[in-house]
Coordinates of C-alpha atoms and ligand atoms in Angstrom, one line a residue:
X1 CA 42.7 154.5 -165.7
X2 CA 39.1 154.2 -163.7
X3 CA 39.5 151.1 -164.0
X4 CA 42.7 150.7 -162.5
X5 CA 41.3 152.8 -159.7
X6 CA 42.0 149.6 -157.1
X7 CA 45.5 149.0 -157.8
X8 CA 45.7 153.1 -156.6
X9 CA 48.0 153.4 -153.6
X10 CA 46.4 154.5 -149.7
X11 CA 47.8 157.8 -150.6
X12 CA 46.3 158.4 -154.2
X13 CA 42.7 157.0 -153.0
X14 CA 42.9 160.0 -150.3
X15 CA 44.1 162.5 -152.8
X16 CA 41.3 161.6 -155.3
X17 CA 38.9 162.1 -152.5
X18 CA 40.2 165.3 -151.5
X19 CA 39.9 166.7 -155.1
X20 CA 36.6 164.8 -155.4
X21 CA 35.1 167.1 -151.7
X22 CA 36.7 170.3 -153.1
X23 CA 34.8 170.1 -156.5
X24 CA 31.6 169.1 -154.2
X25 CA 32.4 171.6 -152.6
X26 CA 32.5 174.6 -155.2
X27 CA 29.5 173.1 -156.3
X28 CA 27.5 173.4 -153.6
X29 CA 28.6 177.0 -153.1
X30 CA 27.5 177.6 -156.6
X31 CA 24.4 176.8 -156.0
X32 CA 24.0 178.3 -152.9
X33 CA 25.1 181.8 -154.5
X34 CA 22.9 181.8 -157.9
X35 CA 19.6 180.6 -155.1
X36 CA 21.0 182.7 -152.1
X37 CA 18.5 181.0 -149.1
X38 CA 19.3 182.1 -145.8
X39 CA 19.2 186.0 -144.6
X40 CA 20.6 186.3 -141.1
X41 CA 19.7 182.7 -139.8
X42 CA 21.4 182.3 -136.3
X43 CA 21.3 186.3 -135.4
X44 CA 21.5 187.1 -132.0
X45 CA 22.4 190.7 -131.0
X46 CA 23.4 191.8 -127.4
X47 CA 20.3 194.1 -126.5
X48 CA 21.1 196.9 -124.3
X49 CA 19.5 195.6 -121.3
X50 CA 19.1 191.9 -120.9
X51 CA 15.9 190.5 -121.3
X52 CA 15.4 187.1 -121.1
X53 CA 11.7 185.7 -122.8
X54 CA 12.9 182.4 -121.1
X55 CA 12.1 184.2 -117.4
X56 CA 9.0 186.3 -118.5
X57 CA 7.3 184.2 -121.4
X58 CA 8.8 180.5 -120.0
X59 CA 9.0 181.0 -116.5
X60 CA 6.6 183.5 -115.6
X61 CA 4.0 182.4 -118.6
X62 CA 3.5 186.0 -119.3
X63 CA 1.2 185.9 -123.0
X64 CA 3.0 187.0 -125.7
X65 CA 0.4 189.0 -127.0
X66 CA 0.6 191.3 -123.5
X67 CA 3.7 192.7 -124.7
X68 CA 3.7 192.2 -128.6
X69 CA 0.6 193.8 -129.2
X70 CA 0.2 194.1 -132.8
X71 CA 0.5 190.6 -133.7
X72 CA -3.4 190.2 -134.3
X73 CA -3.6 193.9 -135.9
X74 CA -0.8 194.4 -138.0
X75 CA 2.1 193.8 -140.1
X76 CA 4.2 194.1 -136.9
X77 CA 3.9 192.6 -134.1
X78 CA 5.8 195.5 -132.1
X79 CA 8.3 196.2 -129.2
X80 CA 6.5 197.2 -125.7
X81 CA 7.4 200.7 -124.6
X82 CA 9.2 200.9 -121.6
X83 CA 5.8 201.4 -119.3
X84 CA 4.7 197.9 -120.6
X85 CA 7.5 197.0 -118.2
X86 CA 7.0 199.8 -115.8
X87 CA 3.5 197.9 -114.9
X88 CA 5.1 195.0 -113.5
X89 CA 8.7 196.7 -112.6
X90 CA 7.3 199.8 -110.3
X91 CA 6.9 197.0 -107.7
X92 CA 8.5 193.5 -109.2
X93 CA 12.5 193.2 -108.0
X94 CA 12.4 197.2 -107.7
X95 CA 16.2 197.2 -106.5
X96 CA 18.1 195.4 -109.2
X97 CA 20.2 197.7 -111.5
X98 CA 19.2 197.0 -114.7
X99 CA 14.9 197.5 -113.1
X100 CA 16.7 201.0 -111.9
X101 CA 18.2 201.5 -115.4
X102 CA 14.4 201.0 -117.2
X103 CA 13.1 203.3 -113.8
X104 CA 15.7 206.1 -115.9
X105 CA 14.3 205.4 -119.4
X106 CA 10.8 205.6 -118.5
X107 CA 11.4 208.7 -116.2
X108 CA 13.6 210.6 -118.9
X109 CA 10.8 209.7 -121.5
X110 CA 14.0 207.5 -123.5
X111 CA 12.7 204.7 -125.4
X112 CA 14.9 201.8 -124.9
X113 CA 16.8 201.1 -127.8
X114 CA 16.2 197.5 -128.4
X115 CA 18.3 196.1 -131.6
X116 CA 16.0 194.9 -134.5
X117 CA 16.5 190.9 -134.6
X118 CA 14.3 190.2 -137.7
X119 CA 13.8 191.9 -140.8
X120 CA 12.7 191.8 -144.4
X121 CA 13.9 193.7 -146.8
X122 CA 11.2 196.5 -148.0
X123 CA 10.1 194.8 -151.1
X124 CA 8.6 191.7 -149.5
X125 CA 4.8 192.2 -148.0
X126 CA 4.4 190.7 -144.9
X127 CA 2.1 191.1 -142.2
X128 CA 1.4 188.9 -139.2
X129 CA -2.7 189.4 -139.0
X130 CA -3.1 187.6 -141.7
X131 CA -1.0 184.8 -140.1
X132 CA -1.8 185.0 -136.6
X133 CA -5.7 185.5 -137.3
X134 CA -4.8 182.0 -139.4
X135 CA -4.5 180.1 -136.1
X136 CA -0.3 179.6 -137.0
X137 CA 0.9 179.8 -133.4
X138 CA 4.3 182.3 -133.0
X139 CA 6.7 179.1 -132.5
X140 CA 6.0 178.2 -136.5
X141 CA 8.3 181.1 -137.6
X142 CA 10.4 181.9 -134.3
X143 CA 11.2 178.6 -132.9
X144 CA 10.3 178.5 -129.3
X145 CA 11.4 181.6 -128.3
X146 CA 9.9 181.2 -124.2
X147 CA 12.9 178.9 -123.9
X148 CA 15.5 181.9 -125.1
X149 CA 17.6 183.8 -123.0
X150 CA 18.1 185.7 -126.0
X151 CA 15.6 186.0 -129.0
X152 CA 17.6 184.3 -132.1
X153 CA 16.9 184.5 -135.8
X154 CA 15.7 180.9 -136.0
X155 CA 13.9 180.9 -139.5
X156 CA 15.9 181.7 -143.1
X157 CA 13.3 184.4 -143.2
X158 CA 13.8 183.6 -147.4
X159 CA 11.5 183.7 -150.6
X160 CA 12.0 180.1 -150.0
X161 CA 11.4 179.5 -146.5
X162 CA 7.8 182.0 -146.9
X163 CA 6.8 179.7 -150.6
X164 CA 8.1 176.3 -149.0
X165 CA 5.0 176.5 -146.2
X166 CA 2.9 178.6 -148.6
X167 CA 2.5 175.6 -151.2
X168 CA 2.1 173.1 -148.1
X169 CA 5.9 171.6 -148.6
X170 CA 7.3 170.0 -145.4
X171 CA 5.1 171.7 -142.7
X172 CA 4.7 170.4 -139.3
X173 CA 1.1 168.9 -137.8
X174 CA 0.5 172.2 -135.9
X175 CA 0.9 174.7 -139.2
X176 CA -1.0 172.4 -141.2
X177 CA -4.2 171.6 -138.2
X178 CA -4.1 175.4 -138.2
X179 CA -4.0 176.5 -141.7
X180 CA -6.0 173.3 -143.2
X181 CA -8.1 171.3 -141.1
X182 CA -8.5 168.1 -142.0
X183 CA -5.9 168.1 -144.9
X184 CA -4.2 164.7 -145.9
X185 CA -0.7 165.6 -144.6
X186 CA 1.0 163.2 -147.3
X187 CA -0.9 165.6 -150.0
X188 CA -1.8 168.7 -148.4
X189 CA -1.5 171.3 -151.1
X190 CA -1.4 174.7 -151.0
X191 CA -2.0 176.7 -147.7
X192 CA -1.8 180.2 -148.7
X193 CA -1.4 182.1 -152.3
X194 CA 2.0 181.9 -154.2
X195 CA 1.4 184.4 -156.7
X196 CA 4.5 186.9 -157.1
X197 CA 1.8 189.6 -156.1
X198 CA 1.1 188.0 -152.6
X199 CA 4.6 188.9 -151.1
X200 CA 5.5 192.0 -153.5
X201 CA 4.7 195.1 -154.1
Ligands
HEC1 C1 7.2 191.1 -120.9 C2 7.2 191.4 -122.3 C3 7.4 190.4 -123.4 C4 6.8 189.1 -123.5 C5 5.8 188.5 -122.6 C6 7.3 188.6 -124.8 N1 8.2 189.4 -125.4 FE1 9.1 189.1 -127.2 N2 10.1 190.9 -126.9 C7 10.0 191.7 -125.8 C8 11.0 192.8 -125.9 C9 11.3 193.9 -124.9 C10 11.8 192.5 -127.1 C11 12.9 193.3 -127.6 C12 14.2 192.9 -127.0 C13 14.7 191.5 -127.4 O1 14.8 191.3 -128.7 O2 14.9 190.7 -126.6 C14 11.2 191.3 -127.7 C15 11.6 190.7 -128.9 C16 11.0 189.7 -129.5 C17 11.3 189.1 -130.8 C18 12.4 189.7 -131.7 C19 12.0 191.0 -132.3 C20 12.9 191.5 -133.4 O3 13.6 192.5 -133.1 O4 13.0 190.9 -134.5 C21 10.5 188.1 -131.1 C22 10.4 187.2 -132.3 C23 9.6 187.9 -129.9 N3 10.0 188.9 -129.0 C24 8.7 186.9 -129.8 C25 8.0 186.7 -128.6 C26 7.2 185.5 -128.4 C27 6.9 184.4 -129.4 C28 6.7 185.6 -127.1 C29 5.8 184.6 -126.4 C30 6.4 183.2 -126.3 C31 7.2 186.8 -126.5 N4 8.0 187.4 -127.5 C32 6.9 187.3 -125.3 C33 9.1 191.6 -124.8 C34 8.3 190.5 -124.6
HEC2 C1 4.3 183.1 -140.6 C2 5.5 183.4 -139.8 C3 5.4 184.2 -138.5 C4 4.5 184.0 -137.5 C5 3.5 182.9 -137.3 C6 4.9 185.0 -136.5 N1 5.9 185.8 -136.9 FE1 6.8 187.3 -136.0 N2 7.9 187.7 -137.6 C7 7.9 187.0 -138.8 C8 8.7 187.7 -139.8 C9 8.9 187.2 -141.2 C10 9.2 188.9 -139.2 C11 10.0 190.0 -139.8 C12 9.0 191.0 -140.3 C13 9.5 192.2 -141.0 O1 10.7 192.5 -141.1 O2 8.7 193.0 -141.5 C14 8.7 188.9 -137.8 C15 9.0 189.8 -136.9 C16 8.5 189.8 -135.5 C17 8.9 190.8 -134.5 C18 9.8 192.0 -134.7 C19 9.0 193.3 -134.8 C20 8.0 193.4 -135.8 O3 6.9 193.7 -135.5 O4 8.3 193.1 -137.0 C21 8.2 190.4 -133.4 C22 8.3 191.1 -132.0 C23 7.5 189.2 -133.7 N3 7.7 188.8 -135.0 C24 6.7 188.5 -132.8 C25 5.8 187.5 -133.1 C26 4.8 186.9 -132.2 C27 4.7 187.3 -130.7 C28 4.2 185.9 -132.9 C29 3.0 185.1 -132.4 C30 1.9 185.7 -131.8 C31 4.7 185.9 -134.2 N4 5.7 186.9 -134.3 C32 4.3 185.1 -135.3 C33 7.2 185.8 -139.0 C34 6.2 185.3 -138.2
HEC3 C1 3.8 190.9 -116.1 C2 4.9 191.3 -115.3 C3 6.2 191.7 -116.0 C4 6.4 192.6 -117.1 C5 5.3 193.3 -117.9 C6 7.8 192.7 -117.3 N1 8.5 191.9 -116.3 FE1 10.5 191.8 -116.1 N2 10.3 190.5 -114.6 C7 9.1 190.0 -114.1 C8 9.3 189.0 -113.1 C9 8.2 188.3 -112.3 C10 10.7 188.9 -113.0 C11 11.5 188.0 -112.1 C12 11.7 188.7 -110.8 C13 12.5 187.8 -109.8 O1 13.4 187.1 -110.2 O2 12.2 187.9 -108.6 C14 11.3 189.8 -114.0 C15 12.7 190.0 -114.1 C16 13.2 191.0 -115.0 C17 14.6 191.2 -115.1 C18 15.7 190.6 -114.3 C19 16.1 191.6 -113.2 C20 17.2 191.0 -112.3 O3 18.1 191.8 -112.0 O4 17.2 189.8 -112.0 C21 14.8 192.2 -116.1 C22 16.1 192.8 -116.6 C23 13.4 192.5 -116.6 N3 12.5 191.7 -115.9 C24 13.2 193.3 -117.7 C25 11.9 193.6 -118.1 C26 11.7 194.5 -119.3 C27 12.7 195.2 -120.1 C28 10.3 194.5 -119.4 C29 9.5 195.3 -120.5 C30 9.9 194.9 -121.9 C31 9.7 193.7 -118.4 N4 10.7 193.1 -117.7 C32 8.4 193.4 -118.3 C33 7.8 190.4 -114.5 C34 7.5 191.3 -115.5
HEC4 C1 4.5 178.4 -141.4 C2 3.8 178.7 -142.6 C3 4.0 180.1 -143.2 C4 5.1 180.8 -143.4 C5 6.5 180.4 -143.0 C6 4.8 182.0 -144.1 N1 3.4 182.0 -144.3 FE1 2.4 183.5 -145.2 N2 0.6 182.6 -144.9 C7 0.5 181.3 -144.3 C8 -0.9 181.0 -144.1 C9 -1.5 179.7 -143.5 C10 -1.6 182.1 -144.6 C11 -3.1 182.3 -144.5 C12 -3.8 182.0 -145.8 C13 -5.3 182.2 -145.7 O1 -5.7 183.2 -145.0 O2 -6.0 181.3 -146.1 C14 -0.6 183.1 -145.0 C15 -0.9 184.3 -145.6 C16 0.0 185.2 -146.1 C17 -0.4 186.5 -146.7 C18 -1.8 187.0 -147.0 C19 -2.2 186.4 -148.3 C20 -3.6 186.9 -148.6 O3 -3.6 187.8 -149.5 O4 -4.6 186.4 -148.1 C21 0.8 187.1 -147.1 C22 1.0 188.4 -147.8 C23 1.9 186.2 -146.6 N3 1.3 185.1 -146.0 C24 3.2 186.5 -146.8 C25 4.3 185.7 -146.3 C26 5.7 186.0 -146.4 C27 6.3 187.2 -147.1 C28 6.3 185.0 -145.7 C29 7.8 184.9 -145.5 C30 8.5 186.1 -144.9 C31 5.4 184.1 -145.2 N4 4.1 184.5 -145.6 C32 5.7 183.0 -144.5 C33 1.5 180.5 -143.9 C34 2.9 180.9 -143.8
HEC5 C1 5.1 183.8 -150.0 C2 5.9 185.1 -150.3 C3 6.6 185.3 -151.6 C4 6.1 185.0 -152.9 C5 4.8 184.3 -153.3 C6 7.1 185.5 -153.8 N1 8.1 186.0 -153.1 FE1 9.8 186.9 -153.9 N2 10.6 187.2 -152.0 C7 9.9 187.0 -150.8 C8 10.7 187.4 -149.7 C9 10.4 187.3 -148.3 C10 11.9 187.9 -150.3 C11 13.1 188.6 -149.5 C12 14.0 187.5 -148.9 C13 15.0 187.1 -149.9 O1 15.6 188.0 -150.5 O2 15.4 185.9 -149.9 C14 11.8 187.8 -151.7 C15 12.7 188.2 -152.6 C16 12.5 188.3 -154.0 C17 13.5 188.8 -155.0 C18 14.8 189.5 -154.6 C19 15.9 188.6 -154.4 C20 17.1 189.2 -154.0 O3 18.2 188.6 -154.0 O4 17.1 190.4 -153.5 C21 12.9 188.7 -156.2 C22 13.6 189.2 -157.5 C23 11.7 188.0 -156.0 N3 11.5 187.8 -154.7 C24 10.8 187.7 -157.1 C25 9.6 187.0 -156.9 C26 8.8 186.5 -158.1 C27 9.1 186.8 -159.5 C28 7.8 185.8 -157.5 C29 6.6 185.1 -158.3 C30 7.1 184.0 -159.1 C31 7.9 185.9 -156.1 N4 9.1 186.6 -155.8 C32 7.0 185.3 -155.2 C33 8.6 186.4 -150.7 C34 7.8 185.9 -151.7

């Protein structure tokens, strides 16, 4: 019958193909859910005032380090409290609305209640010292967030994604001049530990 497969009509090439995608398909999503790889790639929420890093980290050049202070220090990397903006806004376009609405917070003492983009569940160790101390600039994990209006999920944020650059797999000039100088970037091996004890507790 296989054989025959020529002599098939238009119509029974395009069925057989169809039935051929659909078990591709179901196959591919098999896999996909026994090695479940991305978290909440693509995540964007509305924040409650809009803060572009586009006009303060693009535009304006302002160092991401001035307002995400822990980077260097800690596992997080933090959100700056409202008088982090209140330095620049006392003066900077003191008339807009939403510079008025952050004048409130920071009078009334109200944090502003900026929705978490990233996270990892509490099982998984990581801390961005040990990263950022490294040399690994910001844009290896987050993309290039100074050209966001809004700051998107841009990495799986997976075991695999965190082993993939660990054991050197697939990793871009920058991560690898950073993390191994002078590596051979068709052979670099490993950048960082891989044992299960690295990223758990
Ligand atoms: C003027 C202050 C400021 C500067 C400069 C700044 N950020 Fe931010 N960043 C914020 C604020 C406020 C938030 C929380 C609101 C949001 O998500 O947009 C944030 C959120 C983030 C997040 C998401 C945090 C989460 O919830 O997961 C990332 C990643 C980030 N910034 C990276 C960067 C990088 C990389 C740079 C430099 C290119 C940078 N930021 C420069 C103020 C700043
Ligand atoms: C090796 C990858 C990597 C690098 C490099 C990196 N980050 Fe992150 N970042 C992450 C991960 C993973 C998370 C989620 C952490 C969690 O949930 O505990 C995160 C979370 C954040 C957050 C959310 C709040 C927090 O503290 O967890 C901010 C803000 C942030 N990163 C900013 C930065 C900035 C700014 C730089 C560069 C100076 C940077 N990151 C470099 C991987 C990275
Ligand atoms: C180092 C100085 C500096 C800091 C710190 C700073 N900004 Fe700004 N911000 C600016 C500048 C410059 C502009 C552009 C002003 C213009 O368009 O004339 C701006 C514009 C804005 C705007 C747009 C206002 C409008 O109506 O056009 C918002 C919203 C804003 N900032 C929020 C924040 C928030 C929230 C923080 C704290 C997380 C912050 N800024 C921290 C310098 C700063
Ligand atoms: C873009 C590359 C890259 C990504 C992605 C990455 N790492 Fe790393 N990681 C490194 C490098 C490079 C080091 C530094 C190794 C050293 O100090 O020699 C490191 C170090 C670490 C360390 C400290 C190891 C030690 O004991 O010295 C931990 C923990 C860690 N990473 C966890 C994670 C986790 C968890 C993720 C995923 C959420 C992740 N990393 C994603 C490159 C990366
Ligand atoms: C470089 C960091 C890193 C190393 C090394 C690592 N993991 Fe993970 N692992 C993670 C991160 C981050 C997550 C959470 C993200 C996810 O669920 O995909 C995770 C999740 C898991 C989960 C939970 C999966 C789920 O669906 O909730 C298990 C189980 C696990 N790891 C086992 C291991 C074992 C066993 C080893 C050693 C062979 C190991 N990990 C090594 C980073 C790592």
């Amino acid at each position: 019958m296989l054989g025959n497969f020529g002599q098939l009509s238009v119509g029974q090439k395009i069925a057989g193909a169809l039935v051929a995608c659909l078990v591709l398909t179901l196959v591919g999503a098999g896999v996909v859910y026994v090695f479940p790889t991305a978290s909440n790639q693509g995540y964007a929420p509305e924040q409650p005032i809009p803060f572009s890093h586009k006009l303060h980290a693009g535009t304006h050049k302002i160092d991401c380090r001035y307002c995400h202070v822990g980077v260097t220090e800690s596992r997080h990397a933090t959100v700056p409290s409202v008088s982090v903006c209140m330095n620049c806004h006392r003066v900077v376009k003191a008339e807009s609305p939403w510079i008025q609405q952050i004048k409130k917070h920071y009078d009334e003492k109200k944090p502003i209640e900026w929705v978490r983009v990233h996270r990892l569940p509490d099982h998984a160790r990581f801390n961005h010292q040990a990263h950022v101390r490294k040399g690994l600039d910001c844009k290896a994990c987050h993309g290039d967030v100074g050209q966001m209006e809004k700051v998107r999920q841009v990495g799986a944020l997976s075991m695999g994604w965190c082993l993939q650059c660990h054991r050197g797999m697939d990793v871009s000039s920058s991560v690898l001049s950073a993390a191994k100088p002078g590596a051979d970037p068709a052979h670099p091996g490993e950048l960082a530990p891989y044992q299960c004890s690295t990223c758990h507790y």
